[in-house]
Amino acid sequence: MQSIAQAVASKRPFRTFNKTRFICFLNQSSHHLRPDYFLSQSCAFTTTMSRSQPKIYVTRKIFDEAIEILKSEGGAHVDVYPGEDDAIPRNLLKQKLAEGNYNAIIPMLTDKIDREILDIAGDQLKIVSNFAVGYNNISVSDATEKGVMVTNTPDVLNDSTADCAFMLMMAVARRLVETDKIVREGKWEKPWGPKMFLGSDITGKTLGILGMGRIGVEMVPRAKGFKMKVLYNKHNRYDTEKEEALGVEYRDMDDLLRESDFISLHVPLTEETTHLIGERELQLMKPTAFLINTARGPVIDETALYKALSENWIAGAGLDVHDVEPTIPQTNPLLSLDNIVVAPHIGSATVDTRLAMAMRAATNVVAFLKGKQPPDLVNPEAVADSTK
């Protein structure tokens, strides 16, 4: 009988192994995968012919184009929670996963994929393809321990999120939302005055970027278009050549806070970055400075931010993300202030970007189903652990 290693090496299908049937065909692009990796993280596999089709669960209604790729290129059966704006209730998700024998899940950032969910999903679950660039909603360590790959959707939302951050900068600096409200409520009583509705300039000011990842880097050309000086801070400082190519200057965090007219947050949410901006940091900022957050809500201590804004420690803030989402006036005093602009987590909310995210999430799953390493794998250790 043909051995598994021989089948993988020859790129031909192998027939039986320990009474388990695998239906797999390796193509030329997957020759780099080790046989043990391929067996443990294989594409479509079944123990009976009735389970020969891989199964995928998508926790929210997404673009039809992405679903079609999962079916046509992945050969998968796809179940989709019909909600478009409403997240799937956790108990229903647990029920679906317990009953469904799914090999892949495509969750949204609103879905908490923790150890309980991973255990309920069962050993046949092999990949969680997150519909987001961030993945703080997933317990990556537990997934890795169970040999479950986790992927995300980087790059495709860089521009739209950077656009959103710059939009918030302009809106809060020029008091756009505040003055729009004045007009709509019939409170615009005088036609014009030399000191009416004064805001702050952006052109020629200093932008400080905390977290110089993909989105942070995309902030640079936008700032340069407004003739801004750009400072940055990140864990691993760029070399001089890259700094000069980007036209940016490194500062430690405290100096960046002191020198910047606008501070834009682009860090992932981790234990280290939770409440990265608190009272101490806000007191370091200029009283004329603005704080912008399109990263994750808990990066800012919102209690401290309310104090800073209401007592005029800083000039204003623009938030696309919040400590609790959705946020409402009854529980969030920030929404009572005029010197803050808020948005409901719309950083990536353009048609082109959300479609690209859906396609990226689907492509990661299809790569796995074809026996390839998903292009956006965030825990390669899961592959290594599965081969021990």
mmCIF file of C-alpha atoms in Angstrom:
data_model
loop_
_atom_site.group_PDB
_atom_site.id
_atom_site.type_symbol
_atom_site.label_atom_id
_atom_site.label_comp_id
_atom_site.label_asym_id
_atom_site.label_seq_id
_atom_site.Cartn_x
_atom_site.Cartn_y
_atom_site.Cartn_z
ATOM 1 C CA MET A 1 0.000 0.000 0.000
ATOM 2 C CA GLN A 2 1.248 3.502 -0.837
ATOM 3 C CA SER A 3 2.638 5.290 2.192
ATOM 4 C CA ILE A 4 1.547 8.724 3.240
ATOM 5 C CA ALA A 5 5.013 10.182 2.760
ATOM 6 C CA GLN A 6 5.187 8.707 -0.742
ATOM 7 C CA ALA A 7 1.818 10.190 -1.602
ATOM 8 C CA VAL A 8 2.839 13.632 -0.430
ATOM 9 C CA ALA A 9 6.223 13.465 -2.114
ATOM 10 C CA SER A 10 4.684 12.354 -5.417
ATOM 11 C CA LYS A 11 1.868 14.943 -5.199
ATOM 12 C CA ARG A 12 -0.663 12.186 -5.788
ATOM 13 C CA PRO A 13 -3.665 11.264 -3.671
ATOM 14 C CA PHE A 14 -3.143 8.588 -1.069
ATOM 15 C CA ARG A 15 -5.909 6.118 -0.401
ATOM 16 C CA THR A 16 -6.090 4.899 3.148
ATOM 17 C CA PHE A 17 -4.437 5.450 6.486
ATOM 18 C CA ASN A 18 -5.641 3.868 9.723
ATOM 19 C CA LYS A 19 -9.074 3.377 8.127
ATOM 20 C CA THR A 20 -9.409 7.129 7.619
ATOM 21 C CA ARG A 21 -10.086 8.431 4.175
ATOM 22 C CA PHE A 22 -8.421 11.624 3.065
ATOM 23 C CA ILE A 23 -9.346 13.259 -0.221
ATOM 24 C CA CYS A 24 -6.476 15.546 -1.058
ATOM 25 C CA PHE A 25 -4.553 16.573 -4.102
ATOM 26 C CA LEU A 26 -1.336 18.500 -3.719
ATOM 27 C CA ASN A 27 -0.495 21.041 -6.364
ATOM 28 C CA GLN A 28 2.852 22.423 -7.374
ATOM 29 C CA SER A 29 2.648 25.407 -5.047
ATOM 30 C CA SER A 30 2.335 23.273 -1.912
ATOM 31 C CA HIS A 31 5.486 21.232 -2.339
ATOM 32 C CA HIS A 32 7.140 23.154 0.501
ATOM 33 C CA LEU A 33 4.797 21.748 3.134
ATOM 34 C CA ARG A 34 6.128 18.958 5.319
ATOM 35 C CA PRO A 35 4.191 15.669 5.121
ATOM 36 C CA ASP A 36 3.348 15.758 8.822
ATOM 37 C CA TYR A 37 2.070 19.319 8.477
ATOM 38 C CA PHE A 38 -0.033 18.348 5.498
ATOM 39 C CA LEU A 39 -1.572 15.425 7.318
ATOM 40 C CA SER A 40 -2.441 17.398 10.422
ATOM 41 C CA GLN A 41 -3.594 20.568 8.687
ATOM 42 C CA SER A 42 -4.826 19.029 5.465
ATOM 43 C CA CYS A 43 -7.445 20.415 3.135
ATOM 44 C CA ALA A 44 -10.633 18.392 2.710
ATOM 45 C CA PHE A 45 -10.606 15.310 4.880
ATOM 46 C CA THR A 46 -13.252 12.882 6.050
ATOM 47 C CA THR A 47 -13.708 9.713 7.984
ATOM 48 C CA THR A 48 -16.578 8.660 5.767
ATOM 49 C CA MET A 49 -17.663 9.616 2.282
ATOM 50 C CA SER A 50 -20.642 11.464 3.745
ATOM 51 C CA ARG A 51 -18.197 13.915 5.346
ATOM 52 C CA SER A 52 -15.964 14.390 2.329
ATOM 53 C CA GLN A 53 -17.015 18.016 1.870
ATOM 54 C CA PRO A 54 -15.361 20.487 4.254
ATOM 55 C CA LYS A 55 -17.716 22.637 6.299
ATOM 56 C CA ILE A 56 -17.361 26.323 7.097
ATOM 57 C CA TYR A 57 -19.358 28.529 9.445
ATOM 58 C CA VAL A 58 -19.512 32.290 8.855
ATOM 59 C CA THR A 59 -20.828 34.254 11.829
ATOM 60 C CA ARG A 60 -22.291 37.176 9.876
ATOM 61 C CA LYS A 61 -23.720 37.763 6.431
ATOM 62 C CA ILE A 62 -20.819 38.876 4.218
ATOM 63 C CA PHE A 63 -20.312 39.549 0.519
ATOM 64 C CA ASP A 64 -21.611 36.875 -1.847
ATOM 65 C CA GLU A 65 -18.340 36.943 -3.794
ATOM 66 C CA ALA A 66 -16.458 35.599 -0.775
ATOM 67 C CA ILE A 67 -18.995 32.846 -0.142
ATOM 68 C CA GLU A 68 -18.760 31.830 -3.790
ATOM 69 C CA ILE A 69 -14.965 31.470 -3.530
ATOM 70 C CA LEU A 70 -15.348 29.203 -0.509
ATOM 71 C CA LYS A 71 -17.725 27.015 -2.488
ATOM 72 C CA SER A 72 -16.159 27.065 -5.949
ATOM 73 C CA GLU A 73 -12.457 27.092 -5.060
ATOM 74 C CA GLY A 74 -12.637 25.439 -1.660
ATOM 75 C CA GLY A 75 -15.333 22.920 -2.510
ATOM 76 C CA ALA A 76 -16.890 23.660 0.838
ATOM 77 C CA HIS A 77 -20.336 23.590 2.348
ATOM 78 C CA VAL A 78 -20.896 27.026 3.862
ATOM 79 C CA ASP A 79 -23.389 27.954 6.570
ATOM 80 C CA VAL A 80 -23.921 31.642 7.310
ATOM 81 C CA TYR A 81 -25.636 33.307 10.246
ATOM 82 C CA PRO A 82 -28.235 35.506 8.543
ATOM 83 C CA GLY A 83 -27.587 38.578 10.670
ATOM 84 C CA GLU A 84 -25.983 41.519 8.879
ATOM 85 C CA ASP A 85 -25.799 44.179 11.585
ATOM 86 C CA ASP A 86 -26.460 41.950 14.594
ATOM 87 C CA ALA A 87 -23.793 39.686 16.037
ATOM 88 C CA ILE A 88 -24.645 36.032 16.492
ATOM 89 C CA PRO A 89 -25.662 35.336 20.122
ATOM 90 C CA ARG A 90 -22.947 33.388 21.885
ATOM 91 C CA ASN A 91 -25.268 30.575 22.925
ATOM 92 C CA LEU A 92 -26.407 30.145 19.331
ATOM 93 C CA LEU A 93 -22.806 30.102 18.115
ATOM 94 C CA LYS A 94 -21.992 27.384 20.634
ATOM 95 C CA GLN A 95 -25.005 25.384 19.486
ATOM 96 C CA LYS A 96 -24.099 25.709 15.813
ATOM 97 C CA LEU A 97 -20.496 24.670 16.394
ATOM 98 C CA ALA A 98 -21.472 21.763 18.634
ATOM 99 C CA GLU A 99 -23.820 20.383 15.998
ATOM 100 C CA GLY A 100 -22.064 21.368 12.800
ATOM 101 C CA ASN A 101 -18.696 19.555 12.729
ATOM 102 C CA TYR A 102 -17.100 22.595 11.086
ATOM 103 C CA ASN A 103 -13.537 22.571 9.804
ATOM 104 C CA ALA A 104 -13.306 26.369 9.586
ATOM 105 C CA ILE A 105 -14.904 29.419 11.188
ATOM 106 C CA ILE A 106 -14.957 32.944 9.801
ATOM 107 C CA PRO A 107 -15.819 35.114 12.827
ATOM 108 C CA MET A 108 -16.194 38.871 13.132
ATOM 109 C CA LEU A 109 -14.268 41.007 15.628
ATOM 110 C CA THR A 110 -17.452 41.016 17.760
ATOM 111 C CA ASP A 111 -17.264 37.235 18.238
ATOM 112 C CA LYS A 112 -15.206 36.039 21.182
ATOM 113 C CA ILE A 113 -13.423 32.867 20.121
ATOM 114 C CA ASP A 114 -12.047 31.575 23.400
ATOM 115 C CA ARG A 115 -11.157 28.178 24.815
ATOM 116 C CA GLU A 116 -14.786 27.297 25.432
ATOM 117 C CA ILE A 117 -15.719 27.944 21.804
ATOM 118 C CA LEU A 118 -12.661 26.073 20.519
ATOM 119 C CA ASP A 119 -13.454 23.060 22.720
ATOM 120 C CA ILE A 120 -17.094 23.018 21.629
ATOM 121 C CA ALA A 121 -16.092 23.239 17.970
ATOM 122 C CA GLY A 122 -14.165 19.981 18.320
ATOM 123 C CA ASP A 123 -10.947 18.533 16.952
ATOM 124 C CA GLN A 124 -12.089 18.814 13.345
ATOM 125 C CA LEU A 125 -11.844 22.612 13.566
ATOM 126 C CA LYS A 126 -8.522 23.538 11.977
ATOM 127 C CA ILE A 127 -8.693 27.231 11.103
ATOM 128 C CA VAL A 128 -10.271 30.419 12.427
ATOM 129 C CA SER A 129 -10.130 33.069 9.719
ATOM 130 C CA ASN A 130 -10.874 36.367 11.425
ATOM 131 C CA PHE A 131 -12.752 39.024 9.456
ATOM 132 C CA ALA A 132 -10.519 41.797 10.849
ATOM 133 C CA VAL A 133 -6.914 42.862 10.949
ATOM 134 C CA GLY A 134 -6.907 42.750 14.753
ATOM 135 C CA TYR A 135 -7.479 39.440 16.509
ATOM 136 C CA ASN A 136 -7.817 40.347 20.178
ATOM 137 C CA ASN A 137 -11.240 38.647 20.028
ATOM 138 C CA ILE A 138 -9.495 35.286 19.608
ATOM 139 C CA SER A 139 -7.558 33.375 22.229
ATOM 140 C CA VAL A 140 -4.580 32.727 19.984
ATOM 141 C CA SER A 141 -2.686 30.830 22.680
ATOM 142 C CA ASP A 142 -5.561 28.368 23.138
ATOM 143 C CA ALA A 143 -5.944 27.987 19.376
ATOM 144 C CA THR A 144 -2.234 27.291 19.036
ATOM 145 C CA GLU A 145 -2.343 24.708 21.802
ATOM 146 C CA LYS A 146 -5.158 22.927 19.992
ATOM 147 C CA GLY A 147 -3.372 23.096 16.619
ATOM 148 C CA VAL A 148 -5.923 25.551 15.194
ATOM 149 C CA MET A 149 -4.589 28.124 12.772
ATOM 150 C CA VAL A 150 -5.636 31.758 13.188
ATOM 151 C CA THR A 151 -5.568 34.228 10.311
ATOM 152 C CA ASN A 152 -6.501 37.866 9.866
ATOM 153 C CA THR A 153 -7.005 40.378 7.048
ATOM 154 C CA PRO A 154 -4.024 42.756 7.006
ATOM 155 C CA ASP A 155 -3.097 45.341 4.357
ATOM 156 C CA VAL A 156 -6.489 45.629 2.658
ATOM 157 C CA LEU A 157 -7.833 48.113 5.215
ATOM 158 C CA ASN A 158 -4.705 50.221 5.681
ATOM 159 C CA ASP A 159 -5.786 53.074 3.438
ATOM 160 C CA SER A 160 -9.404 53.312 4.556
ATOM 161 C CA THR A 161 -8.431 53.287 8.234
ATOM 162 C CA ALA A 162 -5.740 55.906 7.708
ATOM 163 C CA ASP A 163 -8.317 57.985 5.800
ATOM 164 C CA CYS A 164 -10.676 57.658 8.766
ATOM 165 C CA ALA A 165 -8.008 58.786 11.227
ATOM 166 C CA PHE A 166 -7.244 61.819 9.109
ATOM 167 C CA MET A 167 -10.965 62.533 8.734
ATOM 168 C CA LEU A 168 -11.312 62.576 12.527
ATOM 169 C CA MET A 169 -8.294 64.865 12.819
ATOM 170 C CA MET A 170 -9.808 67.378 10.431
ATOM 171 C CA ALA A 171 -13.321 67.133 11.850
ATOM 172 C CA VAL A 172 -12.339 67.731 15.469
ATOM 173 C CA ALA A 173 -9.702 70.375 14.692
ATOM 174 C CA ARG A 174 -12.104 72.416 12.575
ATOM 175 C CA ARG A 175 -15.114 71.750 14.874
ATOM 176 C CA LEU A 176 -17.090 70.279 11.984
ATOM 177 C CA VAL A 177 -19.573 68.172 13.975
ATOM 178 C CA GLU A 178 -20.070 70.848 16.605
ATOM 179 C CA THR A 179 -20.810 73.568 14.035
ATOM 180 C CA ASP A 180 -22.932 71.260 11.885
ATOM 181 C CA LYS A 181 -25.132 70.742 14.941
ATOM 182 C CA ILE A 182 -25.357 74.505 15.490
ATOM 183 C CA VAL A 183 -26.609 75.019 11.935
ATOM 184 C CA ARG A 184 -29.115 72.163 12.057
ATOM 185 C CA GLU A 185 -30.553 73.324 15.382
ATOM 186 C CA GLY A 186 -31.116 76.858 14.106
ATOM 187 C CA LYS A 187 -28.504 78.377 16.412
ATOM 188 C CA TRP A 188 -26.435 80.037 13.680
ATOM 189 C CA GLU A 189 -27.635 83.532 14.509
ATOM 190 C CA LYS A 190 -24.949 85.809 13.039
ATOM 191 C CA PRO A 191 -23.621 85.543 9.456
ATOM 192 C CA TRP A 192 -19.894 85.871 10.167
ATOM 193 C CA GLY A 193 -17.415 87.181 12.715
ATOM 194 C CA PRO A 194 -13.616 87.281 12.965
ATOM 195 C CA LYS A 195 -13.639 85.063 16.032
ATOM 196 C CA MET A 196 -16.655 82.870 15.301
ATOM 197 C CA PHE A 197 -16.245 79.088 15.330
ATOM 198 C CA LEU A 198 -12.454 79.210 15.465
ATOM 199 C CA GLY A 199 -10.712 75.887 15.080
ATOM 200 C CA SER A 200 -7.120 74.715 14.698
ATOM 201 C CA ASP A 201 -4.900 74.393 11.655
ATOM 202 C CA ILE A 202 -3.567 71.058 10.488
ATOM 203 C CA THR A 203 -1.191 72.237 7.771
ATOM 204 C CA GLY A 204 2.325 72.672 9.081
ATOM 205 C CA LYS A 205 1.605 71.093 12.464
ATOM 206 C CA THR A 206 3.264 68.079 14.083
ATOM 207 C CA LEU A 207 1.698 64.625 13.932
ATOM 208 C CA GLY A 208 2.794 61.981 16.425
ATOM 209 C CA ILE A 209 2.094 58.380 15.480
ATOM 210 C CA LEU A 210 1.994 55.819 18.298
ATOM 211 C CA GLY A 211 2.329 52.396 16.682
ATOM 212 C CA MET A 212 4.078 52.548 13.331
ATOM 213 C CA GLY A 213 2.631 49.452 11.715
ATOM 214 C CA ARG A 214 0.970 49.223 8.322
ATOM 215 C CA ILE A 215 -1.751 51.765 9.091
ATOM 216 C CA GLY A 216 0.614 54.073 10.933
ATOM 217 C CA VAL A 217 2.901 54.117 7.912
ATOM 218 C CA GLU A 218 -0.050 55.052 5.696
ATOM 219 C CA MET A 219 -0.631 58.114 7.864
ATOM 220 C CA VAL A 220 2.726 59.536 6.777
ATOM 221 C CA PRO A 221 1.964 60.467 3.131
ATOM 222 C CA ARG A 222 -1.362 61.953 4.205
ATOM 223 C CA ALA A 223 0.423 64.100 6.788
ATOM 224 C CA LYS A 224 3.102 65.092 4.288
ATOM 225 C CA GLY A 225 0.356 66.297 1.954
ATOM 226 C CA PHE A 226 -0.500 68.793 4.695
ATOM 227 C CA LYS A 227 3.167 69.736 5.197
ATOM 228 C CA MET A 228 3.185 68.194 8.649
ATOM 229 C CA LYS A 229 6.223 67.144 10.619
ATOM 230 C CA VAL A 230 5.840 63.479 11.550
ATOM 231 C CA LEU A 231 7.127 61.874 14.742
ATOM 232 C CA TYR A 232 6.677 58.208 15.576
ATOM 233 C CA ASN A 233 7.149 55.652 18.306
ATOM 234 C CA LYS A 234 7.240 51.872 18.052
ATOM 235 C CA HIS A 235 8.834 48.992 19.919
ATOM 236 C CA ASN A 236 11.466 48.341 17.309
ATOM 237 C CA ARG A 237 12.771 51.607 15.930
ATOM 238 C CA TYR A 238 13.348 51.796 12.181
ATOM 239 C CA ASP A 239 16.910 52.160 10.949
ATOM 240 C CA THR A 240 18.096 55.582 9.832
ATOM 241 C CA GLU A 241 17.706 54.724 6.166
ATOM 242 C CA LYS A 242 14.019 53.854 6.551
ATOM 243 C CA GLU A 243 13.331 56.888 8.719
ATOM 244 C CA GLU A 244 14.839 59.126 6.073
ATOM 245 C CA ALA A 245 12.920 57.378 3.295
ATOM 246 C CA LEU A 246 9.635 57.886 5.164
ATOM 247 C CA GLY A 247 10.550 61.369 6.302
ATOM 248 C CA VAL A 248 9.830 60.663 9.980
ATOM 249 C CA GLU A 249 11.639 61.193 13.265
ATOM 250 C CA TYR A 250 11.700 58.805 16.225
ATOM 251 C CA ARG A 251 10.766 59.959 19.718
ATOM 252 C CA ASP A 252 10.281 58.101 22.957
ATOM 253 C CA MET A 253 6.650 58.087 23.974
ATOM 254 C CA ASP A 254 6.820 60.909 26.504
ATOM 255 C CA ASP A 255 8.600 63.267 24.125
ATOM 256 C CA LEU A 256 6.186 62.396 21.343
ATOM 257 C CA LEU A 257 3.270 63.297 23.607
ATOM 258 C CA ARG A 258 4.882 66.588 24.582
ATOM 259 C CA GLU A 259 5.826 67.713 21.075
ATOM 260 C CA SER A 260 2.851 66.640 18.931
ATOM 261 C CA ASP A 261 -0.129 68.758 17.937
ATOM 262 C CA PHE A 262 -2.026 65.649 16.865
ATOM 263 C CA ILE A 263 -1.471 62.153 18.260
ATOM 264 C CA SER A 264 -2.846 59.204 16.306
ATOM 265 C CA LEU A 265 -3.007 55.760 17.919
ATOM 266 C CA HIS A 266 -2.276 52.687 15.791
ATOM 267 C CA VAL A 267 -1.254 50.011 18.298
ATOM 268 C CA PRO A 268 -2.777 46.543 18.699
ATOM 269 C CA LEU A 269 -4.757 45.858 21.850
ATOM 270 C CA THR A 270 -2.655 43.820 24.267
ATOM 271 C CA GLU A 271 -2.188 43.729 28.024
ATOM 272 C CA GLU A 272 0.647 46.196 27.553
ATOM 273 C CA THR A 273 -1.369 48.677 25.474
ATOM 274 C CA THR A 274 -4.574 48.549 27.532
ATOM 275 C CA HIS A 275 -4.990 52.096 28.930
ATOM 276 C CA LEU A 276 -1.743 53.071 27.243
ATOM 277 C CA ILE A 277 -3.133 56.607 27.343
ATOM 278 C CA GLY A 278 -4.186 57.556 30.864
ATOM 279 C CA GLU A 279 -4.070 60.637 33.093
ATOM 280 C CA ARG A 280 -0.283 60.811 33.137
ATOM 281 C CA GLU A 281 -0.002 60.650 29.353
ATOM 282 C CA LEU A 282 -2.815 63.141 28.776
ATOM 283 C CA GLN A 283 -1.161 65.619 31.131
ATOM 284 C CA LEU A 284 1.997 65.444 29.023
ATOM 285 C CA MET A 285 0.138 66.607 25.920
ATOM 286 C CA LYS A 286 -0.127 70.230 24.846
ATOM 287 C CA PRO A 287 -3.354 72.005 25.862
ATOM 288 C CA THR A 288 -3.807 72.689 22.124
ATOM 289 C CA ALA A 289 -3.295 69.049 21.087
ATOM 290 C CA PHE A 290 -5.797 66.502 19.767
ATOM 291 C CA LEU A 291 -5.930 62.741 20.384
ATOM 292 C CA ILE A 292 -7.138 60.405 17.622
ATOM 293 C CA ASN A 293 -7.946 56.707 18.089
ATOM 294 C CA THR A 294 -8.750 54.269 15.287
ATOM 295 C CA ALA A 295 -6.998 51.336 16.988
ATOM 296 C CA ARG A 296 -9.008 49.770 19.812
ATOM 297 C CA GLY A 297 -11.112 51.513 22.442
ATOM 298 C CA PRO A 298 -9.431 50.196 25.608
ATOM 299 C CA VAL A 299 -6.085 51.678 24.500
ATOM 300 C CA ILE A 300 -7.419 54.895 26.082
ATOM 301 C CA ASP A 301 -8.630 55.176 29.666
ATOM 302 C CA GLU A 302 -11.945 56.864 28.862
ATOM 303 C CA THR A 303 -12.437 58.113 32.419
ATOM 304 C CA ALA A 304 -9.125 59.934 32.205
ATOM 305 C CA LEU A 305 -9.984 61.223 28.729
ATOM 306 C CA TYR A 306 -13.278 62.681 29.967
ATOM 307 C CA LYS A 307 -11.403 64.504 32.700
ATOM 308 C CA ALA A 308 -8.807 65.787 30.238
ATOM 309 C CA LEU A 309 -11.418 67.058 27.778
ATOM 310 C CA SER A 310 -13.801 68.553 30.330
ATOM 311 C CA GLU A 311 -10.966 70.309 32.189
ATOM 312 C CA ASN A 312 -9.234 71.410 28.974
ATOM 313 C CA TRP A 313 -5.992 69.534 29.485
ATOM 314 C CA ILE A 314 -6.133 68.926 25.731
ATOM 315 C CA ALA A 315 -8.101 70.598 22.938
ATOM 316 C CA GLY A 316 -10.099 67.639 21.682
ATOM 317 C CA ALA A 317 -10.314 64.031 20.583
ATOM 318 C CA GLY A 318 -11.572 61.964 17.675
ATOM 319 C CA LEU A 319 -12.599 58.384 18.420
ATOM 320 C CA ASP A 320 -13.676 55.689 16.005
ATOM 321 C CA VAL A 321 -13.362 52.989 18.667
ATOM 322 C CA HIS A 322 -14.630 52.846 22.230
ATOM 323 C CA ASP A 323 -14.085 50.995 25.464
ATOM 324 C CA VAL A 324 -17.556 49.458 25.180
ATOM 325 C CA GLU A 325 -19.162 49.060 21.757
ATOM 326 C CA PRO A 326 -21.771 50.107 20.954
ATOM 327 C CA THR A 327 -21.398 53.131 23.210
ATOM 328 C CA ILE A 328 -24.429 55.159 24.310
ATOM 329 C CA PRO A 329 -24.889 58.570 25.998
ATOM 330 C CA GLN A 330 -26.531 57.078 29.083
ATOM 331 C CA THR A 331 -23.336 55.264 30.061
ATOM 332 C CA ASN A 332 -20.601 57.279 28.327
ATOM 333 C CA PRO A 333 -20.160 60.874 29.566
ATOM 334 C CA LEU A 334 -17.736 61.580 26.712
ATOM 335 C CA LEU A 335 -20.731 61.891 24.410
ATOM 336 C CA SER A 336 -21.918 64.968 26.297
ATOM 337 C CA LEU A 337 -18.847 66.970 25.269
ATOM 338 C CA ASP A 338 -18.539 69.241 22.235
ATOM 339 C CA ASN A 339 -14.763 68.887 21.836
ATOM 340 C CA ILE A 340 -14.908 65.249 20.778
ATOM 341 C CA VAL A 341 -15.912 63.643 17.494
ATOM 342 C CA VAL A 342 -17.100 60.047 17.683
ATOM 343 C CA ALA A 343 -17.804 57.437 15.030
ATOM 344 C CA PRO A 344 -19.218 53.892 15.346
ATOM 345 C CA HIS A 345 -16.097 51.874 14.426
ATOM 346 C CA ILE A 346 -16.146 52.745 10.710
ATOM 347 C CA GLY A 347 -12.401 52.726 10.018
ATOM 348 C CA SER A 348 -12.670 50.030 7.352
ATOM 349 C CA ALA A 349 -16.284 50.760 6.411
ATOM 350 C CA THR A 350 -16.050 51.334 2.680
ATOM 351 C CA VAL A 351 -17.499 49.022 0.055
ATOM 352 C CA ASP A 352 -14.129 48.295 -1.522
ATOM 353 C CA THR A 353 -12.373 47.629 1.769
ATOM 354 C CA ARG A 354 -15.021 45.408 3.363
ATOM 355 C CA LEU A 355 -15.270 43.390 0.142
ATOM 356 C CA ALA A 356 -11.491 43.000 0.129
ATOM 357 C CA MET A 357 -11.580 41.889 3.771
ATOM 358 C CA ALA A 358 -14.204 39.270 2.979
ATOM 359 C CA MET A 359 -12.170 37.992 0.052
ATOM 360 C CA ARG A 360 -9.025 37.898 2.176
ATOM 361 C CA ALA A 361 -10.748 35.920 4.919
ATOM 362 C CA ALA A 362 -12.113 33.486 2.328
ATOM 363 C CA THR A 363 -8.741 33.187 0.590
ATOM 364 C CA ASN A 364 -7.069 32.187 3.856
ATOM 365 C CA VAL A 365 -9.573 29.361 4.311
ATOM 366 C CA VAL A 366 -9.274 28.234 0.685
ATOM 367 C CA ALA A 367 -5.476 28.130 0.968
ATOM 368 C CA PHE A 368 -5.837 25.801 3.942
ATOM 369 C CA LEU A 369 -8.359 23.621 2.130
ATOM 370 C CA LYS A 370 -5.907 23.271 -0.748
ATOM 371 C CA GLY A 371 -3.149 22.137 1.591
ATOM 372 C CA LYS A 372 -1.227 25.411 1.560
ATOM 373 C CA GLN A 373 -0.219 27.633 4.418
ATOM 374 C CA PRO A 374 -2.706 30.500 4.662
ATOM 375 C CA PRO A 375 -1.027 33.756 3.599
ATOM 376 C CA ASP A 376 -2.067 35.639 6.749
ATOM 377 C CA LEU A 377 -1.273 33.041 9.400
ATOM 378 C CA VAL A 378 -0.674 34.755 12.748
ATOM 379 C CA ASN A 379 0.242 31.657 14.775
ATOM 380 C CA PRO A 380 2.667 29.504 12.793
ATOM 381 C CA GLU A 381 3.330 27.739 16.094
ATOM 382 C CA ALA A 382 0.007 25.969 15.623
ATOM 383 C CA VAL A 383 1.489 24.193 12.623
ATOM 384 C CA ALA A 384 4.596 23.216 14.547
ATOM 385 C CA ASP A 385 2.594 22.042 17.564
ATOM 386 C CA SER A 386 0.370 19.875 15.412
ATOM 387 C CA THR A 387 3.349 17.932 14.079
ATOM 388 C CA LYS A 388 4.771 16.917 17.460
#
